[in-house]
mmCIF file of C-alpha atoms and ligand atoms in Angstrom:
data_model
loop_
_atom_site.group_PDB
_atom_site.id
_atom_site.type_symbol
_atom_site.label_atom_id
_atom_site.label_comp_id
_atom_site.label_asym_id
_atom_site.label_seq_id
_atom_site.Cartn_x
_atom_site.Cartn_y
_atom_site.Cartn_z
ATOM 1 C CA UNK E 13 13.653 -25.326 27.951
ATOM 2 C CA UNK E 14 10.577 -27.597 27.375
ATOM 3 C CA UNK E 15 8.131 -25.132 28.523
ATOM 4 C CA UNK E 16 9.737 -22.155 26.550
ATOM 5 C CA UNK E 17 9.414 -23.859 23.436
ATOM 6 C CA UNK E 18 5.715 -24.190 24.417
ATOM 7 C CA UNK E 19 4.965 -21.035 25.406
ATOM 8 C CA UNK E 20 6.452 -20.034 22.172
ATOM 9 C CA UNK E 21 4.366 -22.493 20.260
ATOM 10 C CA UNK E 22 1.694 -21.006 22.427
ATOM 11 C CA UNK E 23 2.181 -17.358 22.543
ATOM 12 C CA UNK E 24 3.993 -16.619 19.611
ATOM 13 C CA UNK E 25 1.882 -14.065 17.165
ATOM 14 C CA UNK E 26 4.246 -14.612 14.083
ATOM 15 C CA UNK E 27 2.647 -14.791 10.693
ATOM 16 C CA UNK E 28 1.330 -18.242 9.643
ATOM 17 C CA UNK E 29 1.535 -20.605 6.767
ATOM 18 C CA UNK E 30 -2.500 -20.433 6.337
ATOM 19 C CA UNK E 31 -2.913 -16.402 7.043
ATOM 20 C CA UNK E 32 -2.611 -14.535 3.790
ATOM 21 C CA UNK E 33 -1.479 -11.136 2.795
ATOM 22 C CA UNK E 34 -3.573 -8.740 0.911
ATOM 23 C CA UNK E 35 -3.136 -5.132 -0.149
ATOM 24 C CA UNK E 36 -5.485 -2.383 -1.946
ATOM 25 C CA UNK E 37 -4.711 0.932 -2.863
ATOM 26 C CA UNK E 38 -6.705 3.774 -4.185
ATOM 27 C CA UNK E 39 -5.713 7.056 -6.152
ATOM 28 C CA UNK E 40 -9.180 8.626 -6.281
ATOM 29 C CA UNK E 41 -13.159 8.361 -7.536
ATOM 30 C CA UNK E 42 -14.761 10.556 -10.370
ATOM 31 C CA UNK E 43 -15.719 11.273 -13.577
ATOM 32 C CA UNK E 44 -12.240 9.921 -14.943
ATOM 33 C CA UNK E 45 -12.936 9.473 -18.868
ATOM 34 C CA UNK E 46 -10.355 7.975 -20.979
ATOM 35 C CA UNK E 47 -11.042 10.302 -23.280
ATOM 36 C CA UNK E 48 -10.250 13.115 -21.266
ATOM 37 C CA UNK E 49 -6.666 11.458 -19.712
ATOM 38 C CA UNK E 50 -4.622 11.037 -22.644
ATOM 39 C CA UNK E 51 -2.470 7.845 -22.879
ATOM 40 C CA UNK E 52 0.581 9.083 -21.343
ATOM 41 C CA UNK E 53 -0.807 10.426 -18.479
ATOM 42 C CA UNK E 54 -2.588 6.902 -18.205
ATOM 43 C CA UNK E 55 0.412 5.388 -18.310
ATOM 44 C CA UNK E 56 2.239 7.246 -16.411
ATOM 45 C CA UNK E 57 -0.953 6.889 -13.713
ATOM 46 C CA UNK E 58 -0.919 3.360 -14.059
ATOM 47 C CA UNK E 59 2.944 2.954 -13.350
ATOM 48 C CA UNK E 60 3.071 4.890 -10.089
ATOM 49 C CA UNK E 61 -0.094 2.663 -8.825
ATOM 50 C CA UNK E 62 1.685 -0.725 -9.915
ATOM 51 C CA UNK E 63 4.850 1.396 -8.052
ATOM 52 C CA UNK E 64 3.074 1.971 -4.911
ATOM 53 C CA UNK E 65 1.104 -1.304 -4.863
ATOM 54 C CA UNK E 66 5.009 -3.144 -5.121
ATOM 55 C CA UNK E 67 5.997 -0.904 -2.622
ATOM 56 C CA UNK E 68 3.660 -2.384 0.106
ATOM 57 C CA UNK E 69 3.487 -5.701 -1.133
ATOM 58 C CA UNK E 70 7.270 -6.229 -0.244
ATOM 59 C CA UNK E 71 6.788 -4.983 2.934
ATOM 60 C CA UNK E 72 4.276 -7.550 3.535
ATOM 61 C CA UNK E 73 6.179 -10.168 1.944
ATOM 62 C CA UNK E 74 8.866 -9.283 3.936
ATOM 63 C CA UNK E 75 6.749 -10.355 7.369
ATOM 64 C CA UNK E 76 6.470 -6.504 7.741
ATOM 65 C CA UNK E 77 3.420 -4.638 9.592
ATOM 66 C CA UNK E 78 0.235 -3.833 7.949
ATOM 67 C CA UNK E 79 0.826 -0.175 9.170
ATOM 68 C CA UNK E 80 4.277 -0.222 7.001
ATOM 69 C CA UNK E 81 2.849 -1.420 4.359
ATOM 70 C CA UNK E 82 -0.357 0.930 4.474
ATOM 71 C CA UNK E 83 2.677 3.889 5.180
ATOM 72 C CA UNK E 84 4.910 3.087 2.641
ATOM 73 C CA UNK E 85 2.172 3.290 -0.209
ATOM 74 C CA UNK E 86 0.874 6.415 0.725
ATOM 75 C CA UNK E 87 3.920 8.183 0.963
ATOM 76 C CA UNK E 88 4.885 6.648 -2.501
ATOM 77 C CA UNK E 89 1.333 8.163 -4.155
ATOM 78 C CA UNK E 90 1.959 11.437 -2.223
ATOM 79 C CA UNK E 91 5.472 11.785 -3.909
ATOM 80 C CA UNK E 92 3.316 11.471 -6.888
ATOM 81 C CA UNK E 93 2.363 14.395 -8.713
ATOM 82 C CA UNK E 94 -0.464 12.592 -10.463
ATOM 83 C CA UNK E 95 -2.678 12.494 -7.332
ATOM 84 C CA UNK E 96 -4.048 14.875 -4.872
ATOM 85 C CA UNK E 97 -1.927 14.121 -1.960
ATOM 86 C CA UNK E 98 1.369 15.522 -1.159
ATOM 87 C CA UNK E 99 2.430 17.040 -4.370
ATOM 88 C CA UNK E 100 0.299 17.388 -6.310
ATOM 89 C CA UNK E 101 -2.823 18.738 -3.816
ATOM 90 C CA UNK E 102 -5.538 20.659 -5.109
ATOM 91 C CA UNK E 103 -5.403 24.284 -4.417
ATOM 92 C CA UNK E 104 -7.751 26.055 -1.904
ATOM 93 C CA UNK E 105 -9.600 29.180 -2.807
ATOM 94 C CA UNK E 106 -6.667 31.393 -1.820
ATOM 95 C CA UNK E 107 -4.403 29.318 -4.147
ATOM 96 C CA UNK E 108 -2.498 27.524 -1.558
ATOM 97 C CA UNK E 109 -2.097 23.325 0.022
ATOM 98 C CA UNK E 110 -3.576 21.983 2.659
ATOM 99 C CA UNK E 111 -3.189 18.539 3.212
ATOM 100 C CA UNK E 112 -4.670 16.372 5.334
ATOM 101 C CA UNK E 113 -4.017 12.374 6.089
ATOM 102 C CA UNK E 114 -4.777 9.972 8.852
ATOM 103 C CA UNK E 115 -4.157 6.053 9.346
ATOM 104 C CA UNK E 116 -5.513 3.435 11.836
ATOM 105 C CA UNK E 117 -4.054 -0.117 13.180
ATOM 106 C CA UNK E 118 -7.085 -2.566 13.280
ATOM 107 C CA UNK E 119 -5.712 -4.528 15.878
ATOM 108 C CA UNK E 120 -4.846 -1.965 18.755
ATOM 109 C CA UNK E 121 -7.199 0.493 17.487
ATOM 110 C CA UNK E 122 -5.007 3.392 17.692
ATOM 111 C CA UNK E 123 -5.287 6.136 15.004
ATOM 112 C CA UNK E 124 -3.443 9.105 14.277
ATOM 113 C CA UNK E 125 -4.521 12.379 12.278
ATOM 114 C CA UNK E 126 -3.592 15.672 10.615
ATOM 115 C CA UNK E 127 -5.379 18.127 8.696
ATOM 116 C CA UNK E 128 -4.473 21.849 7.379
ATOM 117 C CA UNK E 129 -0.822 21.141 6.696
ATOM 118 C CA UNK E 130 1.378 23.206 4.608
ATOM 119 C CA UNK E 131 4.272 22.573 4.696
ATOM 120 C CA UNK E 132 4.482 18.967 5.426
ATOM 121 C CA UNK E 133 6.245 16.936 2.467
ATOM 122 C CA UNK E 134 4.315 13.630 3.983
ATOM 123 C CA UNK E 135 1.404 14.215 6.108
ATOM 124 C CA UNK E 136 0.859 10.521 6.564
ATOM 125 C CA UNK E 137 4.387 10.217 8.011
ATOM 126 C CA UNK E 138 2.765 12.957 10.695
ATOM 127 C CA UNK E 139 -0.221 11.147 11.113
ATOM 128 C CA UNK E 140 1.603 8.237 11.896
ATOM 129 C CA UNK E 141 3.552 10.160 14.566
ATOM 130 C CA UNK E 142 0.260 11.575 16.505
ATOM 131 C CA UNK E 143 -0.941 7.797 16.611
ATOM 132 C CA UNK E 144 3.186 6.434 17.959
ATOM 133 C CA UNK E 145 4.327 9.349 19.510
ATOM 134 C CA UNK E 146 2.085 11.528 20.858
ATOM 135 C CA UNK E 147 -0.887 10.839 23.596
ATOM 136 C CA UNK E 148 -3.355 12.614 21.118
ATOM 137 C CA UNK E 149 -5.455 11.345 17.686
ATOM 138 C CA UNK E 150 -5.726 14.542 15.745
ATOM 139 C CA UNK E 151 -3.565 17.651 15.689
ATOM 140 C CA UNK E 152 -4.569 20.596 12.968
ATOM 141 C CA UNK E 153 -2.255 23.665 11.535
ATOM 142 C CA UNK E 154 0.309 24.909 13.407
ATOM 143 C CA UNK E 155 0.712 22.814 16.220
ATOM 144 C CA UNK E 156 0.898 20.226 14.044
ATOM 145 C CA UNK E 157 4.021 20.949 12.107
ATOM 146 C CA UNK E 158 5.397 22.197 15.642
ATOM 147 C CA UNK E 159 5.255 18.935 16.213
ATOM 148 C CA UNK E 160 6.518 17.551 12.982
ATOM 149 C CA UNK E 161 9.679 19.861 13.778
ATOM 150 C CA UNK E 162 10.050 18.181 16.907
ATOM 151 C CA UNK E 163 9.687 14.892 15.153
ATOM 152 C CA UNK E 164 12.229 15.988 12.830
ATOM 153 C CA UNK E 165 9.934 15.107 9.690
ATOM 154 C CA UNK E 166 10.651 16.764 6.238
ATOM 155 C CA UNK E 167 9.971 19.766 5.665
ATOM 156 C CA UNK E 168 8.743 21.996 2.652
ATOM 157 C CA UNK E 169 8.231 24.923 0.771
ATOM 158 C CA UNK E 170 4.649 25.017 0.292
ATOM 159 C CA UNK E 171 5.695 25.325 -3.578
ATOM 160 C CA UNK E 172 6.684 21.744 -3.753
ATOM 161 C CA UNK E 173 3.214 20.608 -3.754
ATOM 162 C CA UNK E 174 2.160 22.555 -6.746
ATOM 163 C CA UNK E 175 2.089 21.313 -10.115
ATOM 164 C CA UNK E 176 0.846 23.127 -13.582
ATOM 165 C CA UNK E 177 -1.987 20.792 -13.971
ATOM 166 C CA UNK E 178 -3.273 21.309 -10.309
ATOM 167 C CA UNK E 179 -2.967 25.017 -10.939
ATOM 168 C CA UNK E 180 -4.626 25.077 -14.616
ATOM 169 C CA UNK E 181 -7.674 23.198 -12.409
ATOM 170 C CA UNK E 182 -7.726 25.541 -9.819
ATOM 171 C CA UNK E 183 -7.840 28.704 -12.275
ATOM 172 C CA UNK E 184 -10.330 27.157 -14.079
ATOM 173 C CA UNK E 185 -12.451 26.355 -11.394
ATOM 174 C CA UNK E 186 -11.335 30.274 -9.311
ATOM 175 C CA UNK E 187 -13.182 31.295 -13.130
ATOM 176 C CA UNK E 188 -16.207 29.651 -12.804
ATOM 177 C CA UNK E 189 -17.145 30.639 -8.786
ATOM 178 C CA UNK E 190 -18.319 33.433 -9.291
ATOM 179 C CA UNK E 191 -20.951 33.737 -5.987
ATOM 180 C CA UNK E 192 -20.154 32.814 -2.555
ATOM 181 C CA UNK E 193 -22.333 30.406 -2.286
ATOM 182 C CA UNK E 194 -21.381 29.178 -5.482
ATOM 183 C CA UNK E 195 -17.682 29.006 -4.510
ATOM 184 C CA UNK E 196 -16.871 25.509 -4.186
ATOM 185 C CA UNK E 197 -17.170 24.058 -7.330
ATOM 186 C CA UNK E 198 -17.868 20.246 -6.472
ATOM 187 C CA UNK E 199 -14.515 18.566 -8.050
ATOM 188 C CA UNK E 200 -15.677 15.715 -10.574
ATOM 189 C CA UNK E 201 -11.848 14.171 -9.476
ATOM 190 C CA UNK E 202 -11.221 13.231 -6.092
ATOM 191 C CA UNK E 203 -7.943 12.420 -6.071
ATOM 192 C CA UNK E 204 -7.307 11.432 -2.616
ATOM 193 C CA UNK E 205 -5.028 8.577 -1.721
ATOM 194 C CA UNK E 206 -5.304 5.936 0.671
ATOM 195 C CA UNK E 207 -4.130 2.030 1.509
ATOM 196 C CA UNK E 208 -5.828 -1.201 3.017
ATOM 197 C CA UNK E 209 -3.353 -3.937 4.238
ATOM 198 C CA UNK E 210 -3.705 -7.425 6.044
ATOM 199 C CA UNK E 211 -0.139 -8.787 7.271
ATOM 200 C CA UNK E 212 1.346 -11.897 7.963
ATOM 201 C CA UNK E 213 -0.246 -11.750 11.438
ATOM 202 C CA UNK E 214 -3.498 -11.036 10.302
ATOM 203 C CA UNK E 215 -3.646 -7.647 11.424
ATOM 204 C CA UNK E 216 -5.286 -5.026 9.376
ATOM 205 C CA UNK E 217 -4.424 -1.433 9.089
ATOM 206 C CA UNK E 218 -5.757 1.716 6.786
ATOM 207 C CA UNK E 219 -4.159 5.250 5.678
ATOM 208 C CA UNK E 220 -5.607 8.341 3.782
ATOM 209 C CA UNK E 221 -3.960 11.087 2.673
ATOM 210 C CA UNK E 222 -5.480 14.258 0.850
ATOM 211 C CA UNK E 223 -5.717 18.073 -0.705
ATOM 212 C CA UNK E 224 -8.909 18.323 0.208
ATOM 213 C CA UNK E 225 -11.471 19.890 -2.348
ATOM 214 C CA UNK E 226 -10.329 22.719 -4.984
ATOM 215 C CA UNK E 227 -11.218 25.510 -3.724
ATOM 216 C CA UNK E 228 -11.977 24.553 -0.115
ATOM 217 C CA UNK E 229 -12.541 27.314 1.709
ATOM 218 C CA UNK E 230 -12.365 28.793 5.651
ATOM 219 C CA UNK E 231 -10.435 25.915 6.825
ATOM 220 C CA UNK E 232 -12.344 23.318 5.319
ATOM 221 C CA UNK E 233 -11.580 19.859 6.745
ATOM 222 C CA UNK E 234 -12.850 16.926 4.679
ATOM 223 C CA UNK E 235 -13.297 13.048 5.674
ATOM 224 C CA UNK E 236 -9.759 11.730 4.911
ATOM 225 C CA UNK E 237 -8.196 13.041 8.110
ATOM 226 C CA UNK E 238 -11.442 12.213 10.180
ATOM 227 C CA UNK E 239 -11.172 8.817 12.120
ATOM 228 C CA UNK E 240 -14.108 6.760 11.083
ATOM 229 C CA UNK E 241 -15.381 8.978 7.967
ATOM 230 C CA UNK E 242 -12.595 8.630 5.320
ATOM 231 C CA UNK E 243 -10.265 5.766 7.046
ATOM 232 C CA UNK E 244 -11.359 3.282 9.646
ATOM 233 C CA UNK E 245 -9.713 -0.281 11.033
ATOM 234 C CA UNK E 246 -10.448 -3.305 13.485
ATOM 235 C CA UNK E 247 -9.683 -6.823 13.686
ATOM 236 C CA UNK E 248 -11.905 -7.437 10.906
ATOM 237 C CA UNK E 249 -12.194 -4.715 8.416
ATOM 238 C CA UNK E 250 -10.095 -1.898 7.172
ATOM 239 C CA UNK E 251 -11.491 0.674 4.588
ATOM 240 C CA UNK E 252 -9.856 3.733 3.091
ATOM 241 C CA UNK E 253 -12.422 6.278 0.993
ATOM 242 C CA UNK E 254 -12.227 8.684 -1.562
ATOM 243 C CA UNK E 255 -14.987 11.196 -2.190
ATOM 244 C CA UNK E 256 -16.857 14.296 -1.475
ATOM 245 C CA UNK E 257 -15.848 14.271 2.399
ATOM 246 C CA UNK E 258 -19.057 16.642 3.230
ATOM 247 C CA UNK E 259 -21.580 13.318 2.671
ATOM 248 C CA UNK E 260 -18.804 10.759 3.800
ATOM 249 C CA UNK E 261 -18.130 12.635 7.419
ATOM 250 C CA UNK E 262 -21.937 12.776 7.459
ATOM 251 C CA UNK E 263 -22.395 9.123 7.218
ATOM 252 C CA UNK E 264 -19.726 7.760 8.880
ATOM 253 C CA UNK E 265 -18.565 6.216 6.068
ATOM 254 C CA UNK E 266 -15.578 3.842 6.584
ATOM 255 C CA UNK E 267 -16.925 3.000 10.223
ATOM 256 C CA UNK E 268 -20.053 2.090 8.976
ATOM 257 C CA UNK E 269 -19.085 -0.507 6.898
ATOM 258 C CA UNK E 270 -16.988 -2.083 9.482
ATOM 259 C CA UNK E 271 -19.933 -1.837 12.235
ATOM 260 C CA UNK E 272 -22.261 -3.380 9.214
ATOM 261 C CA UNK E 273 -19.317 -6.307 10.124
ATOM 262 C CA UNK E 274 -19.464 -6.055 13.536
ATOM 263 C CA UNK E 275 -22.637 -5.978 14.288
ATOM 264 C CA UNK E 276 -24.774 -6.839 11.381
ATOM 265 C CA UNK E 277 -22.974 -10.339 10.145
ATOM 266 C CA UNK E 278 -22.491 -8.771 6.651
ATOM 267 C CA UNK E 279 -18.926 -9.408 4.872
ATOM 268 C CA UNK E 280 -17.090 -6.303 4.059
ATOM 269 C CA UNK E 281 -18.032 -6.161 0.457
ATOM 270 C CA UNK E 282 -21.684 -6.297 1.020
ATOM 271 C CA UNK E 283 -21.294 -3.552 3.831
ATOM 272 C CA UNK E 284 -19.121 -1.705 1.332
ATOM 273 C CA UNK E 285 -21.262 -1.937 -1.225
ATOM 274 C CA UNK E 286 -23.847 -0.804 0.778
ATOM 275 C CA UNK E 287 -22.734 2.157 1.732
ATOM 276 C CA UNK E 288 -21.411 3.760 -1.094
ATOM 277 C CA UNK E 289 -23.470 2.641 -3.925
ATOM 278 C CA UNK E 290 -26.744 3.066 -1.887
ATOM 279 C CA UNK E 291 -26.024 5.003 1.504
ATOM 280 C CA UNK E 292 -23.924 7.491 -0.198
ATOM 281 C CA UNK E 293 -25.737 8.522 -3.468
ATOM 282 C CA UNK E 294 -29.110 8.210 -1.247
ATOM 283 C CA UNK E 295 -27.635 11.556 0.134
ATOM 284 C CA UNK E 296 -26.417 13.188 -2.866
ATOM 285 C CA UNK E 297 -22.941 12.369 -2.557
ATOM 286 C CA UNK E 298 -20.627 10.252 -4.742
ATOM 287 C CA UNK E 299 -16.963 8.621 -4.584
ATOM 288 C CA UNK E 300 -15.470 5.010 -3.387
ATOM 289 C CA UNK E 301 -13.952 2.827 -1.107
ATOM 290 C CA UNK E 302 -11.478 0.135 -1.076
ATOM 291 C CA UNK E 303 -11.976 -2.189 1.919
ATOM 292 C CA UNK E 304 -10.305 -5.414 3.023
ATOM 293 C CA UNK E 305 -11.260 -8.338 5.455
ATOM 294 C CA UNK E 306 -9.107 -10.078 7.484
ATOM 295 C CA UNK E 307 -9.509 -13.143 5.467
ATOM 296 C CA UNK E 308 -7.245 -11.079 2.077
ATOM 297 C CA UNK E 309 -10.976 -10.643 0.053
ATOM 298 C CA UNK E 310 -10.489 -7.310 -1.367
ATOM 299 C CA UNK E 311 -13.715 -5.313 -2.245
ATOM 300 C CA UNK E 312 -13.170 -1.618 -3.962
ATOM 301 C CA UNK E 313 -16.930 -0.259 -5.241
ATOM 302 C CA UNK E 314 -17.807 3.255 -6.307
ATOM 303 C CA UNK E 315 -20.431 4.770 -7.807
ATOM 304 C CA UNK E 316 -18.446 7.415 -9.633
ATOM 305 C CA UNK E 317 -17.239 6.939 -13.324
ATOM 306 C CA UNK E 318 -13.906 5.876 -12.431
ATOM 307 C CA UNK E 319 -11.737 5.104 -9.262
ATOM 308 C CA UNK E 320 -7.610 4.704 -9.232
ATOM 309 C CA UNK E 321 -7.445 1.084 -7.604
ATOM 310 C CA UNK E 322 -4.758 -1.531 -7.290
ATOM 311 C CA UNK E 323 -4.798 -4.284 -5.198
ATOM 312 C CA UNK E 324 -3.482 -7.857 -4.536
ATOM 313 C CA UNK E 325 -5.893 -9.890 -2.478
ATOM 314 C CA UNK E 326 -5.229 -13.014 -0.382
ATOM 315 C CA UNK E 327 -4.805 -15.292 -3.164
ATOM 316 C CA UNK E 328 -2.281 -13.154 -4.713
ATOM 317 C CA UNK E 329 -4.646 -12.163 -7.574
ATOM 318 C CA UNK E 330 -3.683 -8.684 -9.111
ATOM 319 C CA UNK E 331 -5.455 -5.952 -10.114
ATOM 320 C CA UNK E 332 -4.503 -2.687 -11.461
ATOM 321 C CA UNK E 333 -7.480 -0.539 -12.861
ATOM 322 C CA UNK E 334 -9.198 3.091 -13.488
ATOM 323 C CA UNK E 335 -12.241 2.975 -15.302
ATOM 324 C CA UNK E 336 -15.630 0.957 -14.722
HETATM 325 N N1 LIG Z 6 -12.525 12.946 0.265
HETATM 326 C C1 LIG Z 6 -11.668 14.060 -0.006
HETATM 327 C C2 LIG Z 6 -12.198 15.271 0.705
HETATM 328 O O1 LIG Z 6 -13.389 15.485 0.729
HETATM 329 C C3 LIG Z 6 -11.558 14.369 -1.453
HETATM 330 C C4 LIG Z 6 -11.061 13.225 -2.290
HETATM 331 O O2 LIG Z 6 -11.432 12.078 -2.068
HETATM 332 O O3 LIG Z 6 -10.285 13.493 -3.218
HETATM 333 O O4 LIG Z 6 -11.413 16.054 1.197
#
């Protein structure tokens, strides 16, 4: 009996009085002007952030999983039509969805993938089944929603994800790329979504979810779904990005700024900041992160005009913001 309640005092990983919980969530970098939003749409913006942010936090406060959290407020701002994720996706250059998404547990390193859905009403719910129940990271197209159907995930039309304002966007944008080369307009709204979460345990986890680029093109993949680009974990940093995936897949983006941890003694928000207002823009690209320690200090920099952000960090300060 004695030594049982030692090993337990020994062994046991349960949360602890002095570990906090922290949370950030993203909707998306770019040139977001108030001007240009209108205040309902604001509003209405700003609700389903505070909505998704609550969702999560509960599941932390609940002793819940970093990876539930991380899950549950993606699949909130996919079920959004205000960001491009789920419904609401930007439209490719053949006016249809694909959606990609991926999420990764800090603590066991395991990650799970999906890009060029269409029919998926939750692609991080998918994701999240490649990393638990599957011996693979990534699975693409087809396959993937064969194995969503033997998952037994929901299923869609793809006209669920489409909504008037996506489709205004994409006609606009069909109207102005004219040339090939010219054809992908570079969106000045990336409205991908994504989650950082620290849990009772202090485990960290991170989730992305996307539509990609308007008028992506050829089976264009972007960062979000690529492990170490758009969403990256370990024991000691978590980051989730939002951008123009060319420039973050080419640098690596999310697992840089955990290997500037790693290796390179920086905290996350320096590395963070690093990265995406000098690494990033040094290339030509532009968008954000939101990044989280394992220590609840919540850093979320861009070097766009606005990002989507929400976040409660280990202190239990709140934050719910869009513009600069
Ligand atoms: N990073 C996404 C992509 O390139 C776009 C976004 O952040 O909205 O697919």
């Amino acid at each position: 009996m004695r030594y049982m309640l030692l090993s337990a005092i020994l062994f046991c990983s349960c949360a602890s009085a002095d570990q906090p919980i922290a949370l950030a969530i993203h909707g998306g970098a770019g040139t977001i002007l108030k001007s240009e939003i209108g205040d309902s749409r604001e509003a209405a913006i700003r609700a389903d952030l505070n909505a998704a942010l609550d969702a999560g936090y509960k599941v932390l406060e609940d002793g819940g999983e970093a990876l539930d959290a991380a899950t549950a407020v993606v699949v909130r701002l996919e079920d959004s039509p205000y960001f491009n994720a789920g419904k609401g996706a930007v439209f490719t250059a053949d006016g249809r969805n694909e959606l990609d998404a991926s999420i990764m547990d800090g603590a066991t390193r395991r990650a799970g993938a999906v890009a060029g859905l269409t029919r998926i009403k939750n692609p991080i719910l998918l994701a999240r089944a490649v990393m638990e129940r599957s011996p693979h990271v990534m699975m693409i197209g087809a396959g993937a929603e064969a194995f969503a159907q033997d998952m037994k995930l929901e299923f869609v039309a793809p006209a669920y994800f489409k909504t008037e304002h996506r489709w205004q966007e994409y006609l606009n944008a069909k109207a102005k790329a004219a040339q090939p080369r010219a054809a992908l307009p570079i969106s000045n709204y990336y409205g991908t979504v994504g989650a950082v979460a620290l849990d009772g345990k202090g485990h960290l986890a991170a989730a992305t979810s996307t539509g990609g680029m308007v008028m992506k093109r050829y089976g264009r993949v972007g960062d979000a779904p690529i492990i170490g680009a758009g969403t990256f974990a370990d024991e000691r940093c978590a980051v989730s990005a939002t951008g123009w995936g060319e420039f973050f897949i080419r640098l690596n983006v999310a697992a840089d700024i955990c290997a500037r941890v790693a290796y390179g003694n920086s905290s996350v928000a320096d590395a963070a900041d690093e990265v995406v207002l000098n690494r990033v823009p040094a290339l030509g690209g532009n968008g954000g992160v939101i990044s989280l320690d394992a220590k609840g200090r919540v850093s979320m920099p861009f070097n766009t005009a606005g990002m989507y952000r929400a976040a409660i960090d280990g202190e239990g300060k709140r934050v719910v913001a869009i513009y600069r």
